[in-house]
Each structure stands twice: as C-alpha cells, then as structure tokens.
Amino acid sequence: MSRTSMQRQHAPMTTYQVEVTAVADLHSHLRRITFSAAELAEFVDDGPDQRCKFFLPRAGQNRPLVPTGPDWYPIWRAMSEDVRPIMRTYTIRHHRAERTEIDIDFVLHDDAGPASAWAGQARVGDRAAIYGAYADYDRPAGTEWQLLAGDDTALPAIAAILERLPETMPAQVFVEVGGRDEEIPLPAGELVRVRYLHRDGIPAGKSDLLCRAIRSAQFPAATGYAWVAGESAAIRDIRRHLVNDRNMPTDAITFTGYWRLHGPIEQV
C-alpha cells in the first residue's frame, strides 16, 4: 500500500546480482549490510526513500535465480517454490557509485522472517539480488514544513530523507522504536525536531504510540507535506487523522505500509 503525493517520472529499474562486502551492527536489532556489483556504477538514484526488491536464494542455491525483463514478476510467481527466490522490499540507505556499493539496513526481528533471519547470519561473500529502485518521497511545490513519521522499518528512509532536506526546511520527525538503545543519530538540522517513541516491551505493530504522538503534536499554520511509513494499519490511522482532523490535502501525504502485523506486504 502506498500513495505518492505527485505523479512524476521515475528512474529506470533493473536487476542487479550483488555480493555482501561488509556487515555492521548499528544496534542490537539493526544491521547494515553493504552489497557490491560492478553494475551498481550505473544505478540511477530515484529519491531519498528509494526501495528495492530484495531476493534471497533458496536452499542449495549459491545465488537467487531472478527472472529479468519487463515480465519478470509473472515469471517469478510461476516458478516452483523450491527454486523461486524469496522476495522482500527494503530501503536503499546509501549508494556509492564510485565504489559500486549500496547499503541496506535490516531490522532483526525476534520472530524473524526469511530476510531478517538471513541478515542475522549474513557473511562477506554471501550473494543476493536487488531490483529497483523506486522512491515515493515527492513533496509538492510550495511545501513550507514537513512531517516524517514511522516505526523501526521506516528509520533508514527517514534518515535518508533528512540527509537531503534543505537547511531552510522545518520538519517534525516521529520514530517509534523498541527502546532507547534502539535509537540512532539522525542528520537533523537546526529546524528539525526529532522525537523517538519507545515501545518498552510492547510488541511492534501493537503500539499506538506513533498515532497518539502525532495527534497531540502542534503543527505550523503553513503548507505541510507528510511522509509516513511503517506497519500498515497504523499508517492508515495516521493518514485518516491528517486528512480528517488536520485538513491536510491527500496529495500532500505520502503513506506506505512497509509491513503488516499478520504477514508481509508484497509490493510490486
């Protein structure tokens, strides 16, 4: 589920076979994995919150068997389960064209799904594939301030957006994480207010901290743009509040369900 504020031309997307070149823990539940491929020198940036399809090999494979071309998705769906690569969606945190590298930050869940479990044991030399990338962030002309909000899964995209935010742009940032030890420094300028919200034992997806914080926040009396991402139901609630209670135009809101409490969202 996603809604982009404006229709725009996106960068071309293609498939890259990549190899792990570095693994680093940002904290106990967030791992940054660096991937490299010569073709990444030609990777076209689509925006700060750009996401990609991330493919994992099946047991017995040394690399994922990813179909290519414009009809890759129906081909992928038609593949037998024992060879069809596992597919999930992740944000590209950094792209370094000169080094043909990208970074992806993985949330390591206690009840790990296949991608999180893979990331928890990833080693240099492991192989994967990505297809992308596609960005939703697209603030309308005339935006005077911004709201950026999300849970742990949105933290890489929020950090990337803040890195590119003009110094003259005020922003309110709300990030829901497990606890204080799961905060990471964010590139916030003088006009950016960052507020971390701690679940403190409440399972991810069962907290209303993010929605309550946004409901109680004081927003500027100016033209705003909201970028909100995270658990699907929570994001829908926040969007309804922004439209119905804050009178924010729908074309000034980008909202994306990165995951669902009872299962992954397959975004294509």
GROMACS .gro file of C-alpha atoms in nm:
model
  268
    1MET     CA    1   0.000   0.000   0.000
    2SER     CA    2   0.142   0.334  -0.094
    3ARG     CA    3   0.037   0.676  -0.210
    4THR     CA    4   0.277   0.916  -0.378
    5SER     CA    5   0.190   1.283  -0.346
    6MET     CA    6   0.255   1.365  -0.713
    7GLN     CA    7   0.292   1.169  -1.033
    8ARG     CA    8   0.645   1.204  -1.165
    9GLN     CA    9   0.881   1.024  -1.395
   10HIS     CA   10   1.078   0.756  -1.213
   11ALA     CA   11   1.427   0.626  -1.275
   12PRO     CA   12   1.456   0.306  -1.480
   13MET     CA   13   1.464  -0.014  -1.277
   14THR     CA   14   1.672  -0.323  -1.341
   15THR     CA   15   1.805  -0.634  -1.166
   16TYR     CA   16   2.148  -0.648  -1.001
   17GLN     CA   17   2.321  -0.962  -0.875
   18VAL     CA   18   2.510  -0.844  -0.566
   19GLU     CA   19   2.758  -0.979  -0.312
   20VAL     CA   20   2.797  -0.894   0.056
   21THR     CA   21   3.116  -0.696   0.118
   22ALA     CA   22   3.061  -0.571   0.475
   23VAL     CA   23   2.832  -0.628   0.776
   24ALA     CA   24   2.797  -0.382   1.066
   25ASP     CA   25   2.553  -0.363   1.358
   26LEU     CA   26   2.406  -0.017   1.420
   27HIS     CA   27   2.247  -0.159   1.735
   28SER     CA   28   2.132  -0.499   1.855
   29HIS     CA   29   1.828  -0.504   1.624
   30LEU     CA   30   1.952  -0.307   1.322
   31ARG     CA   31   2.219  -0.443   1.090
   32ARG     CA   32   2.372  -0.260   0.794
   33ILE     CA   33   2.482  -0.484   0.509
   34THR     CA   34   2.691  -0.350   0.223
   35PHE     CA   35   2.649  -0.507  -0.121
   36SER     CA   36   2.864  -0.463  -0.428
   37ALA     CA   37   2.833  -0.531  -0.801
   38ALA     CA   38   3.011  -0.370  -1.094
   39GLU     CA   39   2.674  -0.282  -1.248
   40LEU     CA   40   2.590  -0.060  -0.948
   41ALA     CA   41   2.808   0.207  -1.104
   42GLU     CA   42   2.514   0.261  -1.343
   43PHE     CA   43   2.248   0.259  -1.072
   44VAL     CA   44   2.014   0.558  -1.113
   45ASP     CA   45   1.905   0.736  -0.795
   46ASP     CA   46   1.526   0.780  -0.774
   47GLY     CA   47   1.496   0.974  -0.447
   48PRO     CA   48   1.582   0.963  -0.077
   49ASP     CA   49   1.336   0.690   0.029
   50GLN     CA   50   1.405   0.464  -0.268
   51ARG     CA   51   1.328   0.099  -0.208
   52CYS     CA   52   1.419  -0.215  -0.394
   53LYS     CA   53   1.303  -0.573  -0.427
   54PHE     CA   54   1.548  -0.787  -0.236
   55PHE     CA   55   1.587  -1.151  -0.343
   56LEU     CA   56   1.736  -1.440  -0.148
   57PRO     CA   57   1.850  -1.778  -0.283
   58ARG     CA   58   1.669  -2.097  -0.188
   59ALA     CA   59   1.843  -2.379  -0.004
   60GLY     CA   60   2.111  -2.533  -0.221
   61GLN     CA   61   2.150  -2.225  -0.441
   62ASN     CA   62   2.459  -2.002  -0.427
   63ARG     CA   63   2.266  -1.711  -0.575
   64PRO     CA   64   1.897  -1.631  -0.629
   65LEU     CA   65   1.752  -1.727  -0.969
   66VAL     CA   66   1.581  -1.398  -1.050
   67PRO     CA   67   1.393  -1.359  -1.381
   68THR     CA   68   1.471  -1.044  -1.578
   69GLY     CA   69   1.291  -0.829  -1.832
   70PRO     CA   70   0.959  -0.639  -1.819
   71ASP     CA   71   0.760  -0.957  -1.743
   72TRP     CA   72   0.979  -1.074  -1.455
   73TYR     CA   73   0.701  -1.067  -1.194
   74PRO     CA   74   0.457  -1.320  -1.350
   75ILE     CA   75   0.756  -1.539  -1.434
   76TRP     CA   76   0.870  -1.519  -1.071
   77ARG     CA   77   0.522  -1.610  -0.946
   78ALA     CA   78   0.504  -1.908  -1.182
   79MET     CA   79   0.834  -2.053  -1.060
   80SER     CA   80   0.817  -2.362  -0.839
   81GLU     CA   81   0.853  -2.281  -0.471
   82ASP     CA   82   1.173  -2.477  -0.429
   83VAL     CA   83   1.359  -2.254  -0.679
   84ARG     CA   84   1.162  -1.927  -0.668
   85PRO     CA   85   1.376  -1.671  -0.482
   86ILE     CA   86   1.235  -1.521  -0.163
   87MET     CA   87   1.138  -1.158  -0.227
   88ARG     CA   88   1.101  -0.874   0.023
   89THR     CA   89   1.111  -0.492  -0.004
   90TYR     CA   90   1.386  -0.281   0.157
   91THR     CA   91   1.510   0.076   0.152
   92ILE     CA   92   1.845   0.152  -0.007
   93ARG     CA   93   2.015   0.354   0.264
   94HIS     CA   94   2.325   0.463   0.068
   95HIS     CA   95   2.453   0.428  -0.286
   96ARG     CA   96   2.819   0.490  -0.361
   97ALA     CA   97   2.855   0.478  -0.737
   98GLU     CA   98   3.231   0.532  -0.727
   99ARG     CA   99   3.268   0.217  -0.515
  100THR     CA  100   2.980   0.026  -0.683
  101GLU     CA  101   2.820  -0.028  -0.343
  102ILE     CA  102   2.485   0.006  -0.171
  103ASP     CA  103   2.389  -0.024   0.195
  104ILE     CA  104   2.065  -0.179   0.319
  105ASP     CA  105   1.967  -0.162   0.688
  106PHE     CA  106   1.781  -0.471   0.812
  107VAL     CA  107   1.564  -0.477   1.123
  108LEU     CA  108   1.643  -0.803   1.305
  109HIS     CA  109   1.313  -0.930   1.445
  110ASP     CA  110   1.286  -1.175   1.732
  111ASP     CA  111   1.033  -1.373   1.526
  112ALA     CA  112   1.249  -1.337   1.219
  113GLY     CA  113   1.106  -1.379   0.872
  114PRO     CA  114   1.330  -1.518   0.599
  115ALA     CA  115   1.502  -1.189   0.505
  116SER     CA  116   1.559  -1.086   0.866
  117ALA     CA  117   1.688  -1.434   0.951
  118TRP     CA  118   1.922  -1.421   0.651
  119ALA     CA  119   2.051  -1.078   0.753
  120GLY     CA  120   2.112  -1.200   1.107
  121GLN     CA  121   2.360  -1.457   0.974
  122ALA     CA  122   2.492  -1.275   0.666
  123ARG     CA  123   2.864  -1.301   0.594
  124VAL     CA  124   3.101  -1.139   0.346
  125GLY     CA  125   3.074  -1.329   0.018
  126ASP     CA  126   2.705  -1.417   0.050
  127ARG     CA  127   2.505  -1.345  -0.263
  128ALA     CA  128   2.164  -1.187  -0.319
  129ALA     CA  129   1.990  -0.978  -0.584
  130ILE     CA  130   1.802  -0.649  -0.596
  131TYR     CA  131   1.555  -0.497  -0.841
  132GLY     CA  132   1.495  -0.126  -0.834
  133ALA     CA  133   1.485   0.132  -0.722
  134TYR     CA  134   1.160   0.324  -0.672
  135ALA     CA  135   1.108   0.626  -0.444
  136ASP     CA  136   0.778   0.760  -0.311
  137TYR     CA  137   0.901   1.082  -0.149
  138ASP     CA  138   0.786   1.374  -0.364
  139ARG     CA  139   0.695   1.689  -0.175
  140PRO     CA  140   0.471   1.932  -0.367
  141ALA     CA  141   0.596   2.273  -0.472
  142GLY     CA  142   0.524   2.532  -0.205
  143THR     CA  143   0.582   2.296   0.092
  144GLU     CA  144   0.680   2.504   0.396
  145TRP     CA  145   0.731   2.229   0.655
  146GLN     CA  146   0.735   1.851   0.672
  147LEU     CA  147   0.616   1.567   0.891
  148LEU     CA  148   0.824   1.248   0.879
  149ALA     CA  149   0.693   0.957   1.081
  150GLY     CA  150   0.738   0.583   1.104
  151ASP     CA  151   0.846   0.280   1.302
  152ASP     CA  152   1.176   0.089   1.306
  153THR     CA  153   1.133  -0.022   0.944
  154ALA     CA  154   1.100   0.339   0.826
  155LEU     CA  155   1.410   0.461   1.009
  156PRO     CA  156   1.652   0.408   0.713
  157ALA     CA  157   1.425   0.604   0.479
  158ILE     CA  158   1.369   0.883   0.733
  159ALA     CA  159   1.744   0.916   0.781
  160ALA     CA  160   1.797   0.932   0.405
  161ILE     CA  161   1.526   1.198   0.366
  162LEU     CA  162   1.678   1.410   0.643
  163GLU     CA  163   2.019   1.395   0.474
  164ARG     CA  164   1.870   1.566   0.168
  165LEU     CA  165   1.638   1.806   0.349
  166PRO     CA  166   1.715   2.172   0.272
  167GLU     CA  167   1.858   2.356   0.574
  168THR     CA  168   1.573   2.608   0.548
  169MET     CA  169   1.300   2.339   0.570
  170PRO     CA  170   1.142   2.287   0.916
  171ALA     CA  171   1.044   1.930   0.996
  172GLN     CA  172   0.886   1.732   1.277
  173VAL     CA  173   1.010   1.372   1.299
  174PHE     CA  174   0.849   1.092   1.500
  175VAL     CA  175   1.012   0.748   1.512
  176GLU     CA  176   0.878   0.453   1.710
  177VAL     CA  177   1.141   0.202   1.825
  178GLY     CA  178   1.171  -0.071   2.086
  179GLY     CA  179   1.363   0.135   2.342
  180ARG     CA  180   1.632   0.395   2.398
  181ASP     CA  181   1.905   0.151   2.297
  182GLU     CA  182   1.747   0.129   1.950
  183GLU     CA  183   1.782   0.499   1.872
  184ILE     CA  184   2.039   0.601   1.614
  185PRO     CA  185   2.171   0.953   1.548
  186LEU     CA  186   1.978   1.127   1.272
  187PRO     CA  187   2.115   1.401   1.043
  188ALA     CA  188   1.886   1.671   1.176
  189GLY     CA  189   1.946   2.043   1.117
  190GLU     CA  190   1.852   2.333   1.341
  191LEU     CA  191   1.495   2.346   1.209
  192VAL     CA  192   1.432   1.973   1.255
  193ARG     CA  193   1.276   1.835   1.573
  194VAL     CA  194   1.327   1.461   1.625
  195ARG     CA  195   1.124   1.268   1.879
  196TYR     CA  196   1.186   0.899   1.945
  197LEU     CA  197   0.898   0.697   2.092
  198HIS     CA  198   0.982   0.384   2.295
  199ARG     CA  199   0.755   0.079   2.297
  200ASP     CA  200   0.932  -0.053   2.610
  201GLY     CA  201   0.810  -0.411   2.582
  202ILE     CA  202   0.501  -0.357   2.367
  203PRO     CA  203   0.537  -0.575   2.055
  204ALA     CA  204   0.594  -0.396   1.726
  205GLY     CA  205   0.263  -0.343   1.546
  206LYS     CA  206   0.060  -0.343   1.869
  207SER     CA  207   0.151   0.004   1.989
  208ASP     CA  208  -0.043   0.324   1.922
  209LEU     CA  209   0.244   0.547   2.034
  210LEU     CA  210   0.308   0.690   1.690
  211CYS     CA  211  -0.052   0.782   1.618
  212ARG     CA  212  -0.105   0.932   1.965
  213ALA     CA  213   0.210   1.143   1.936
  214ILE     CA  214   0.104   1.283   1.600
  215ARG     CA  215  -0.249   1.350   1.722
  216SER     CA  216  -0.113   1.555   2.013
  217ALA     CA  217   0.154   1.742   1.814
  218GLN     CA  218   0.122   2.110   1.729
  219PHE     CA  219   0.176   2.171   1.360
  220PRO     CA  220   0.274   2.503   1.197
  221ALA     CA  221  -0.002   2.709   1.038
  222ALA     CA  222   0.163   2.667   0.700
  223THR     CA  223   0.160   2.437   0.398
  224GLY     CA  224   0.286   2.097   0.506
  225TYR     CA  225   0.387   1.768   0.349
  226ALA     CA  226   0.367   1.436   0.535
  227TRP     CA  227   0.572   1.122   0.469
  228VAL     CA  228   0.456   0.831   0.684
  229ALA     CA  229   0.561   0.465   0.667
  230GLY     CA  230   0.557   0.153   0.883
  231GLU     CA  231   0.300  -0.104   0.994
  232SER     CA  232   0.006  -0.093   0.754
  233ALA     CA  233  -0.285  -0.043   0.996
  234ALA     CA  234  -0.101   0.222   1.198
  235ILE     CA  235  -0.015   0.416   0.884
  236ARG     CA  236  -0.378   0.413   0.767
  237ASP     CA  237  -0.488   0.554   1.105
  238ILE     CA  238  -0.235   0.835   1.083
  239ARG     CA  239  -0.338   0.922   0.728
  240ARG     CA  240  -0.706   0.939   0.831
  241HIS     CA  241  -0.613   1.174   1.114
  242LEU     CA  242  -0.411   1.401   0.886
  243VAL     CA  243  -0.691   1.422   0.628
  244ASN     CA  244  -0.996   1.432   0.854
  245ASP     CA  245  -0.868   1.617   1.161
  246ARG     CA  246  -0.581   1.825   1.025
  247ASN     CA  247  -0.737   1.904   0.686
  248MET     CA  248  -0.418   1.808   0.506
  249PRO     CA  249  -0.477   1.754   0.132
  250THR     CA  250  -0.439   1.394   0.019
  251ASP     CA  251  -0.185   1.499  -0.246
  252ALA     CA  252   0.037   1.634   0.033
  253ILE     CA  253   0.061   1.294   0.204
  254THR     CA  254   0.282   1.002   0.106
  255PHE     CA  255   0.198   0.693   0.310
  256THR     CA  256   0.341   0.346   0.269
  257GLY     CA  257   0.264   0.023   0.452
  258TYR     CA  258   0.606  -0.139   0.483
  259TRP     CA  259   0.473  -0.441   0.669
  260ARG     CA  260   0.158  -0.591   0.817
  261LEU     CA  261   0.126  -0.727   1.170
  262HIS     CA  262  -0.003  -1.060   1.041
  263GLY     CA  263   0.221  -1.100   0.738
  264PRO     CA  264   0.443  -0.925   0.483
  265ILE     CA  265   0.312  -0.686   0.221
  266GLU     CA  266   0.413  -0.782  -0.131
  267GLN     CA  267   0.477  -0.451  -0.308
  268VAL     CA  268   0.540  -0.464  -0.682
   0.00000   0.00000   0.00000
